[in-house]
PDB file of C-alpha atoms in Angstrom:
ATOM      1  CA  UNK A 132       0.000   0.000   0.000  1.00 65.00           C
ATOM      2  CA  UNK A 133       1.761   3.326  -1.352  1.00 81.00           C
ATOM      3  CA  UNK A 134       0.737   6.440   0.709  1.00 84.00           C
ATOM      4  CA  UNK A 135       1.097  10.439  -1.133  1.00 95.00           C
ATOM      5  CA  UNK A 136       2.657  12.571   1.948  1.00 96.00           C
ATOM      6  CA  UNK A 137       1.423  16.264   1.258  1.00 96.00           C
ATOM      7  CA  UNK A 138       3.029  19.150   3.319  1.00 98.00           C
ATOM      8  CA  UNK A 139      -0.109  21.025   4.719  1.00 98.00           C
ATOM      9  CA  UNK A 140       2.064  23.324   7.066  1.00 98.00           C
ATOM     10  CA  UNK A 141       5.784  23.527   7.059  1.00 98.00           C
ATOM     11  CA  UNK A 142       7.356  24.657  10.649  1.00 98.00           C
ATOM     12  CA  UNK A 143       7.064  28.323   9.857  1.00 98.00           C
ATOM     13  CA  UNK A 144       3.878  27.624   9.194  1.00 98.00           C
ATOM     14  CA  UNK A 145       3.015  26.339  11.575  1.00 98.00           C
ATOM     15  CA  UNK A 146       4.504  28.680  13.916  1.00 98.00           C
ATOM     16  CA  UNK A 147       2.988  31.784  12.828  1.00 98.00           C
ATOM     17  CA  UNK A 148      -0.414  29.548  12.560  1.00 98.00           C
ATOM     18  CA  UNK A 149      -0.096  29.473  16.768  1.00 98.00           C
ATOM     19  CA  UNK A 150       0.960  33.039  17.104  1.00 98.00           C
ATOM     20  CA  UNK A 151      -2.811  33.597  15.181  1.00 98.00           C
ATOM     21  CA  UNK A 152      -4.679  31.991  17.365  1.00 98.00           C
ATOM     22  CA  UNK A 153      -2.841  32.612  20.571  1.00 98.00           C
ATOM     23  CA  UNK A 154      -4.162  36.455  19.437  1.00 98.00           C
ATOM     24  CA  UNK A 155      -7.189  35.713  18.911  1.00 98.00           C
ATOM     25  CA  UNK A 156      -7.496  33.860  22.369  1.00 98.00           C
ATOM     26  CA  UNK A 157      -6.686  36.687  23.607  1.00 98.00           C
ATOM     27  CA  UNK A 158      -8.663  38.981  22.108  1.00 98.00           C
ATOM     28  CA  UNK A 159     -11.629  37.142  22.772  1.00 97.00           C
ATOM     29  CA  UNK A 160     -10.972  36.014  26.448  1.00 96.00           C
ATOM     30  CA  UNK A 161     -13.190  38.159  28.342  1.00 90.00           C
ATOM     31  CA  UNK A 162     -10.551  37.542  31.238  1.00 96.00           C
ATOM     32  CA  UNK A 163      -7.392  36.408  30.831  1.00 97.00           C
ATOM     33  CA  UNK A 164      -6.802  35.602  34.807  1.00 97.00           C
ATOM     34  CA  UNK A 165      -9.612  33.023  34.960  1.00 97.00           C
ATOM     35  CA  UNK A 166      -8.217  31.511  31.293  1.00 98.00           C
ATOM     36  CA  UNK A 167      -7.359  27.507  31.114  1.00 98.00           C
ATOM     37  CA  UNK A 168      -6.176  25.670  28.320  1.00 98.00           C
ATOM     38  CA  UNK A 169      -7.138  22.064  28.659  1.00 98.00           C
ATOM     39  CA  UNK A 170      -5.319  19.699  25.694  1.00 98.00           C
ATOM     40  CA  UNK A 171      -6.976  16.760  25.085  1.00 98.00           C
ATOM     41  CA  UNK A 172      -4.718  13.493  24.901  1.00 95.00           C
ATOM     42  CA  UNK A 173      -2.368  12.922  22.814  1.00 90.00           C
ATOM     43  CA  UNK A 174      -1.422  15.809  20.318  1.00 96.00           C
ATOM     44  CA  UNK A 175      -3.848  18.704  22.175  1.00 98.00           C
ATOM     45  CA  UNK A 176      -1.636  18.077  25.272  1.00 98.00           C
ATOM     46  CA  UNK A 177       1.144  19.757  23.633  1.00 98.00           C
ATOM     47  CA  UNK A 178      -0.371  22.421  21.346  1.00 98.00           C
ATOM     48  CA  UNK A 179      -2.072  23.636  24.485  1.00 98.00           C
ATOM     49  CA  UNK A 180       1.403  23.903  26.209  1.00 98.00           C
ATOM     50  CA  UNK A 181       2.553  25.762  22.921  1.00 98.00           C
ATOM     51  CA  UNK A 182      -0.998  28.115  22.922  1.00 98.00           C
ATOM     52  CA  UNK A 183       0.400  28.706  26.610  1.00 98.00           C
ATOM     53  CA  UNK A 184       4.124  29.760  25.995  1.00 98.00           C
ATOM     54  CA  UNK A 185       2.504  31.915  23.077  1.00 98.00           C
ATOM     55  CA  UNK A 186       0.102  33.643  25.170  1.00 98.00           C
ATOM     56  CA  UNK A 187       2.676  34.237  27.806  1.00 98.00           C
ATOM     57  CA  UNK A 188       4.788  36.045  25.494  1.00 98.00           C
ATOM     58  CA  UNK A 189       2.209  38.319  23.927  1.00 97.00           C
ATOM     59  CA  UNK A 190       0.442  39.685  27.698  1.00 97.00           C
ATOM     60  CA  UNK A 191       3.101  38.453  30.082  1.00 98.00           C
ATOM     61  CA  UNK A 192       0.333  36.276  32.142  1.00 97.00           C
ATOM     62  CA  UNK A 193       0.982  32.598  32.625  1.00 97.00           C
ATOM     63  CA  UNK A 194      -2.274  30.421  31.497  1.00 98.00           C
ATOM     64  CA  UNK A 195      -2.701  27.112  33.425  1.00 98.00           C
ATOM     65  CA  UNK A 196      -2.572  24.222  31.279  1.00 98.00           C
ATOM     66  CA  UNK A 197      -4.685  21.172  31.980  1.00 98.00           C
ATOM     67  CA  UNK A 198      -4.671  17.680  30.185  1.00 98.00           C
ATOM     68  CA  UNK A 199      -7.718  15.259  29.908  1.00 97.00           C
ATOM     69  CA  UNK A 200      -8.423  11.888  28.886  1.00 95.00           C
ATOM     70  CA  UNK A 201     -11.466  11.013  27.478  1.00 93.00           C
ATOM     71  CA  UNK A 202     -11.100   6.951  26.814  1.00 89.00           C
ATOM     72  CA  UNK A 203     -13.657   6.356  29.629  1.00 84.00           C
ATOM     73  CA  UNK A 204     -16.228   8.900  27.713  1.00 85.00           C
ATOM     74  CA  UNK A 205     -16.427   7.740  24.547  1.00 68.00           C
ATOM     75  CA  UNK A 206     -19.279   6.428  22.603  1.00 72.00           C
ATOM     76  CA  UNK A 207     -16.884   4.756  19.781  1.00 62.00           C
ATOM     77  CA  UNK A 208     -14.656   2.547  21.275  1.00 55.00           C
ATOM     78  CA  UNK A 209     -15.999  -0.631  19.411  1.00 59.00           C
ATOM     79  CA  UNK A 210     -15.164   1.056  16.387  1.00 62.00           C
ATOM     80  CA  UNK A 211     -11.772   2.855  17.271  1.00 55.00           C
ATOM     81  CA  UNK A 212     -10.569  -0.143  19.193  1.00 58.00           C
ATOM     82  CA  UNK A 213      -9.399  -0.084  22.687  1.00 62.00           C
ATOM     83  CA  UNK A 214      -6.635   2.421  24.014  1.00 63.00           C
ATOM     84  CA  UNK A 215      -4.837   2.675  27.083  1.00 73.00           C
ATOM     85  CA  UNK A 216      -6.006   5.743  29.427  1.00 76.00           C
ATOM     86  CA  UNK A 217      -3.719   7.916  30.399  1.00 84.00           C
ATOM     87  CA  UNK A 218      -3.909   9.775  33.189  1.00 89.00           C
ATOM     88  CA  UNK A 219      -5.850  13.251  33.054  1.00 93.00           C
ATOM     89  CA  UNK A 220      -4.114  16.391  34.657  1.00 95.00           C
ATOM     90  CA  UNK A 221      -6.772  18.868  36.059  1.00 95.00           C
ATOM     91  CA  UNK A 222      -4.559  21.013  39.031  1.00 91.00           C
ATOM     92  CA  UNK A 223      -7.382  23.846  38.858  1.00 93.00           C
ATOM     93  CA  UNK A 224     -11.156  23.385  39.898  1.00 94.00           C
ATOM     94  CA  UNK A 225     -13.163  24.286  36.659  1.00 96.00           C
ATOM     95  CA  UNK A 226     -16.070  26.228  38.146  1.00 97.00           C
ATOM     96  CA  UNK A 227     -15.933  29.845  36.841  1.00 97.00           C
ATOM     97  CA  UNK A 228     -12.968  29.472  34.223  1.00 97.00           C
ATOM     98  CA  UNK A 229     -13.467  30.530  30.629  1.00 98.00           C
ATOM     99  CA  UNK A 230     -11.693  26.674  29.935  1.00 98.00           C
ATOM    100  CA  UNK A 231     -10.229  26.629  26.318  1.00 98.00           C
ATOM    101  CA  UNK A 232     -10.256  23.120  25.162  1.00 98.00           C
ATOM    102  CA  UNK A 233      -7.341  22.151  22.720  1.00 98.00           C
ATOM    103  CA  UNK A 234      -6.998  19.938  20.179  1.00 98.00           C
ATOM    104  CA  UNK A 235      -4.751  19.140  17.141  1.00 98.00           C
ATOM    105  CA  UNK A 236      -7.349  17.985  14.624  1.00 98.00           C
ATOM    106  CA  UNK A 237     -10.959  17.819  14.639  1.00 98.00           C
ATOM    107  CA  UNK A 238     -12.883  15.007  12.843  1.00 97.00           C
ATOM    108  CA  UNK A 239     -15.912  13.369  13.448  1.00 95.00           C
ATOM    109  CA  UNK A 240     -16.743  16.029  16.504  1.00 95.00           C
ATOM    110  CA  UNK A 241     -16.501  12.678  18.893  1.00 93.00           C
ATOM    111  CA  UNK A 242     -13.520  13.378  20.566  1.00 94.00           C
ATOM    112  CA  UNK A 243     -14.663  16.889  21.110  1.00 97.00           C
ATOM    113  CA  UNK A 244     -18.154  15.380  22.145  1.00 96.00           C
ATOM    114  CA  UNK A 245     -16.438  13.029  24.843  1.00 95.00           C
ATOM    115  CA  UNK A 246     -13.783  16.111  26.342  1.00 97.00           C
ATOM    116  CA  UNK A 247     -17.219  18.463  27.224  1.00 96.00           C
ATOM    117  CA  UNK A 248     -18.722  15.138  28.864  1.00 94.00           C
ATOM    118  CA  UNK A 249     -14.882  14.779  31.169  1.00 95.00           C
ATOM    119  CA  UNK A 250     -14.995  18.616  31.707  1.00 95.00           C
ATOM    120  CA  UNK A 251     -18.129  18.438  33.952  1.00 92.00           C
ATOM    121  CA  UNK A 252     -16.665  16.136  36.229  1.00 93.00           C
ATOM    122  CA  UNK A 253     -13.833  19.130  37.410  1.00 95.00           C
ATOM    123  CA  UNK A 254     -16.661  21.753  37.922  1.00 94.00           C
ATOM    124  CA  UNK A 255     -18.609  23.993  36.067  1.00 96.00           C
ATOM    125  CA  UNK A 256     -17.073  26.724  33.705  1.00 97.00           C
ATOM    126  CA  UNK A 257     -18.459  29.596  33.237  1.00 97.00           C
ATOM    127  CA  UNK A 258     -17.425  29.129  29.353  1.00 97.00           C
ATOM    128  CA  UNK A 259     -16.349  26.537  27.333  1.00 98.00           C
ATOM    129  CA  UNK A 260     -14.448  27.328  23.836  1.00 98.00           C
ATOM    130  CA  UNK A 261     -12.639  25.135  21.148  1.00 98.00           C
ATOM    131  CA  UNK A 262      -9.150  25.584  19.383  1.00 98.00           C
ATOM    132  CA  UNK A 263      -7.867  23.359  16.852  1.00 98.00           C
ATOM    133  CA  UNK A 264      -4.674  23.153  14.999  1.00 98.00           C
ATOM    134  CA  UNK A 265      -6.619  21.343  11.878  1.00 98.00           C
ATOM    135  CA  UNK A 266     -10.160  21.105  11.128  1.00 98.00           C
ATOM    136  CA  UNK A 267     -10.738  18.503   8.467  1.00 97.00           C
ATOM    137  CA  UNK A 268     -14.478  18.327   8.244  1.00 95.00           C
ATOM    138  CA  UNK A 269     -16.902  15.237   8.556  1.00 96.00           C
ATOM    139  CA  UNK A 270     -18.727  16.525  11.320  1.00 96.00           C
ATOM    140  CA  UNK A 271     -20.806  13.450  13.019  1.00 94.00           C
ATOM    141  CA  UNK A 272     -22.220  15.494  15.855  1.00 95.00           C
ATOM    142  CA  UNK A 273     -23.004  19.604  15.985  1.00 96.00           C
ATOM    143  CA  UNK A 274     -19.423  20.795  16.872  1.00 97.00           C
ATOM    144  CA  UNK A 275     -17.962  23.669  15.741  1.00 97.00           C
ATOM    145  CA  UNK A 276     -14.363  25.381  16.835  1.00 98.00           C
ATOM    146  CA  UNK A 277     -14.299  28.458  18.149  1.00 98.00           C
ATOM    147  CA  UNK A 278     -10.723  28.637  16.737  1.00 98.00           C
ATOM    148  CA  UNK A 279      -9.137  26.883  13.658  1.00 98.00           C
ATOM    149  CA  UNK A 280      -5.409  27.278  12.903  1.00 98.00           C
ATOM    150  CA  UNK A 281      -6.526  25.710   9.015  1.00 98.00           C
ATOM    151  CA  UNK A 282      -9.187  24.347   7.090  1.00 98.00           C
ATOM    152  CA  UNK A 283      -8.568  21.352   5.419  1.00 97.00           C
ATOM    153  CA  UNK A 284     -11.535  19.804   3.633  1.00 95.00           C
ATOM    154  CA  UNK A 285     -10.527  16.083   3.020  1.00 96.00           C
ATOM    155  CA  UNK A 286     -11.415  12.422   2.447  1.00 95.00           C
ATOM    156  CA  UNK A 287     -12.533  10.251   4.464  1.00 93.00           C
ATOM    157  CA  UNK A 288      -9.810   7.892   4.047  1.00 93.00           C
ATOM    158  CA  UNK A 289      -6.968  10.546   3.849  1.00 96.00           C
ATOM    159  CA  UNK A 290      -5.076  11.126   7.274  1.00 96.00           C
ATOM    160  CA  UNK A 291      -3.855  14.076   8.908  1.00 98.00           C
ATOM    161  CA  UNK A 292      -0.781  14.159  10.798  1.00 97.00           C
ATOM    162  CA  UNK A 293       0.503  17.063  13.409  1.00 98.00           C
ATOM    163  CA  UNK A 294       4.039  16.670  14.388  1.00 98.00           C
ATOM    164  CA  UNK A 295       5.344  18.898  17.292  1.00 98.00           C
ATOM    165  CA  UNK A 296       8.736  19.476  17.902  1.00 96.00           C
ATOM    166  CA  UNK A 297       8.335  18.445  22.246  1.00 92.00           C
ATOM    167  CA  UNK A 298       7.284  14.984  20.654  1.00 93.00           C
ATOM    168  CA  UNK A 299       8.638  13.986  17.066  1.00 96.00           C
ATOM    169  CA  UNK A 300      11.345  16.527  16.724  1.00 96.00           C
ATOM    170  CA  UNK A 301      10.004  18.519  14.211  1.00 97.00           C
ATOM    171  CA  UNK A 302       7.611  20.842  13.707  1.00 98.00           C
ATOM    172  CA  UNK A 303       4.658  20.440  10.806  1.00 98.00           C
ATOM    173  CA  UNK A 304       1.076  19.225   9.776  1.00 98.00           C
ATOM    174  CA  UNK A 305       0.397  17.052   6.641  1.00 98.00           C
ATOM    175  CA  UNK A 306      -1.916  15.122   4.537  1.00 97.00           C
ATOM    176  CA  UNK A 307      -1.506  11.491   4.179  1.00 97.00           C
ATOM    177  CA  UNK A 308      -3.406   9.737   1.009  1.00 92.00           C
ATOM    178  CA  UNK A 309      -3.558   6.252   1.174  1.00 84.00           C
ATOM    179  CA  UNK A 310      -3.527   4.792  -2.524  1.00 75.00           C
TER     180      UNK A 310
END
């Protein structure tokens, strides 16, 4: 099986994609003191740690960082197989924060489905929003970002991949097209 690797977002790219929405974050946080990035496991763990450090450098406040996992939530597990959990990172309460959730790529809307289900079990926020790195269409369920770092209409089939320098050692997003 031959694959067709597309670069969607070199590391520049990529860069100046986070600086983006780190702005508009900020711009739209109606209070950047009760602001919390939660990344979803595995690749929204680290963009929100990236959001962070990017935030930090535009206002000079330090956002708390927070990282769930939703295995235990999901309503697709017979069809994505079994995973392993891993365990969730939530060293705020919830109840009051404007919580950004944070995730690399957005799909089917389950994963995004599952995360809002996990979030109620660390208190209530007084607002919930959605970042993503990649949104690639497909919806299954009504879920839409609040922020999107690029729109990538795809196939079903394709893959997207997000590679982040903390993990992989390199920095990038592309398309993978299985032929």
């Amino acid at each position: 099986m031959n694959a067709n690797v597309i670069e969607i977002l070199s590391a520049e790219e990529l860069r100046r994609t986070v600086t983006r929405l780190a702005s508009q974050i900020v711009e739209r946080s109606n209070d950047l003191s009760e602001l919390v990035l939660i990344g979803i496991y595995t690749r929204g763990v680290p963009f929100a740690h990236i959001l962070a450090s990017q935030i930090e450098l535009l206002e000079q406040i330090q956002v708390p960082v927070g990282a769930l996992d939703i295995t235990f939530y999901r309503d697709d597990l017979d069809n994505i197989g079994m995973r392993t959990p891993v365990k969730t990172e939530m060293p705020f309460d919830l109840t009051g924060k404007e919580v950004m959730l944070v995730d690399d790529v957005i799909f089917k809307g389950r994963t995004i489905r599952a995360a809002l289900d996990a979030i109620a079990d660390y208190g209530r926020p007084s607002l919930i929003r959605l970042a993503v790195l990649v949104d690639r269409g497909h919806r299954e369920v009504p879920i839409h970002p609040d922020f999107i770092g690029k729109t990538l209409p795809t196939a079903k089939e394709e893959q997207v991949k997000v590679f982040f320098n903390q993990i992989d050692d390199r920095d990038g997003v592309e398309l993978i097209k299985v032929m």
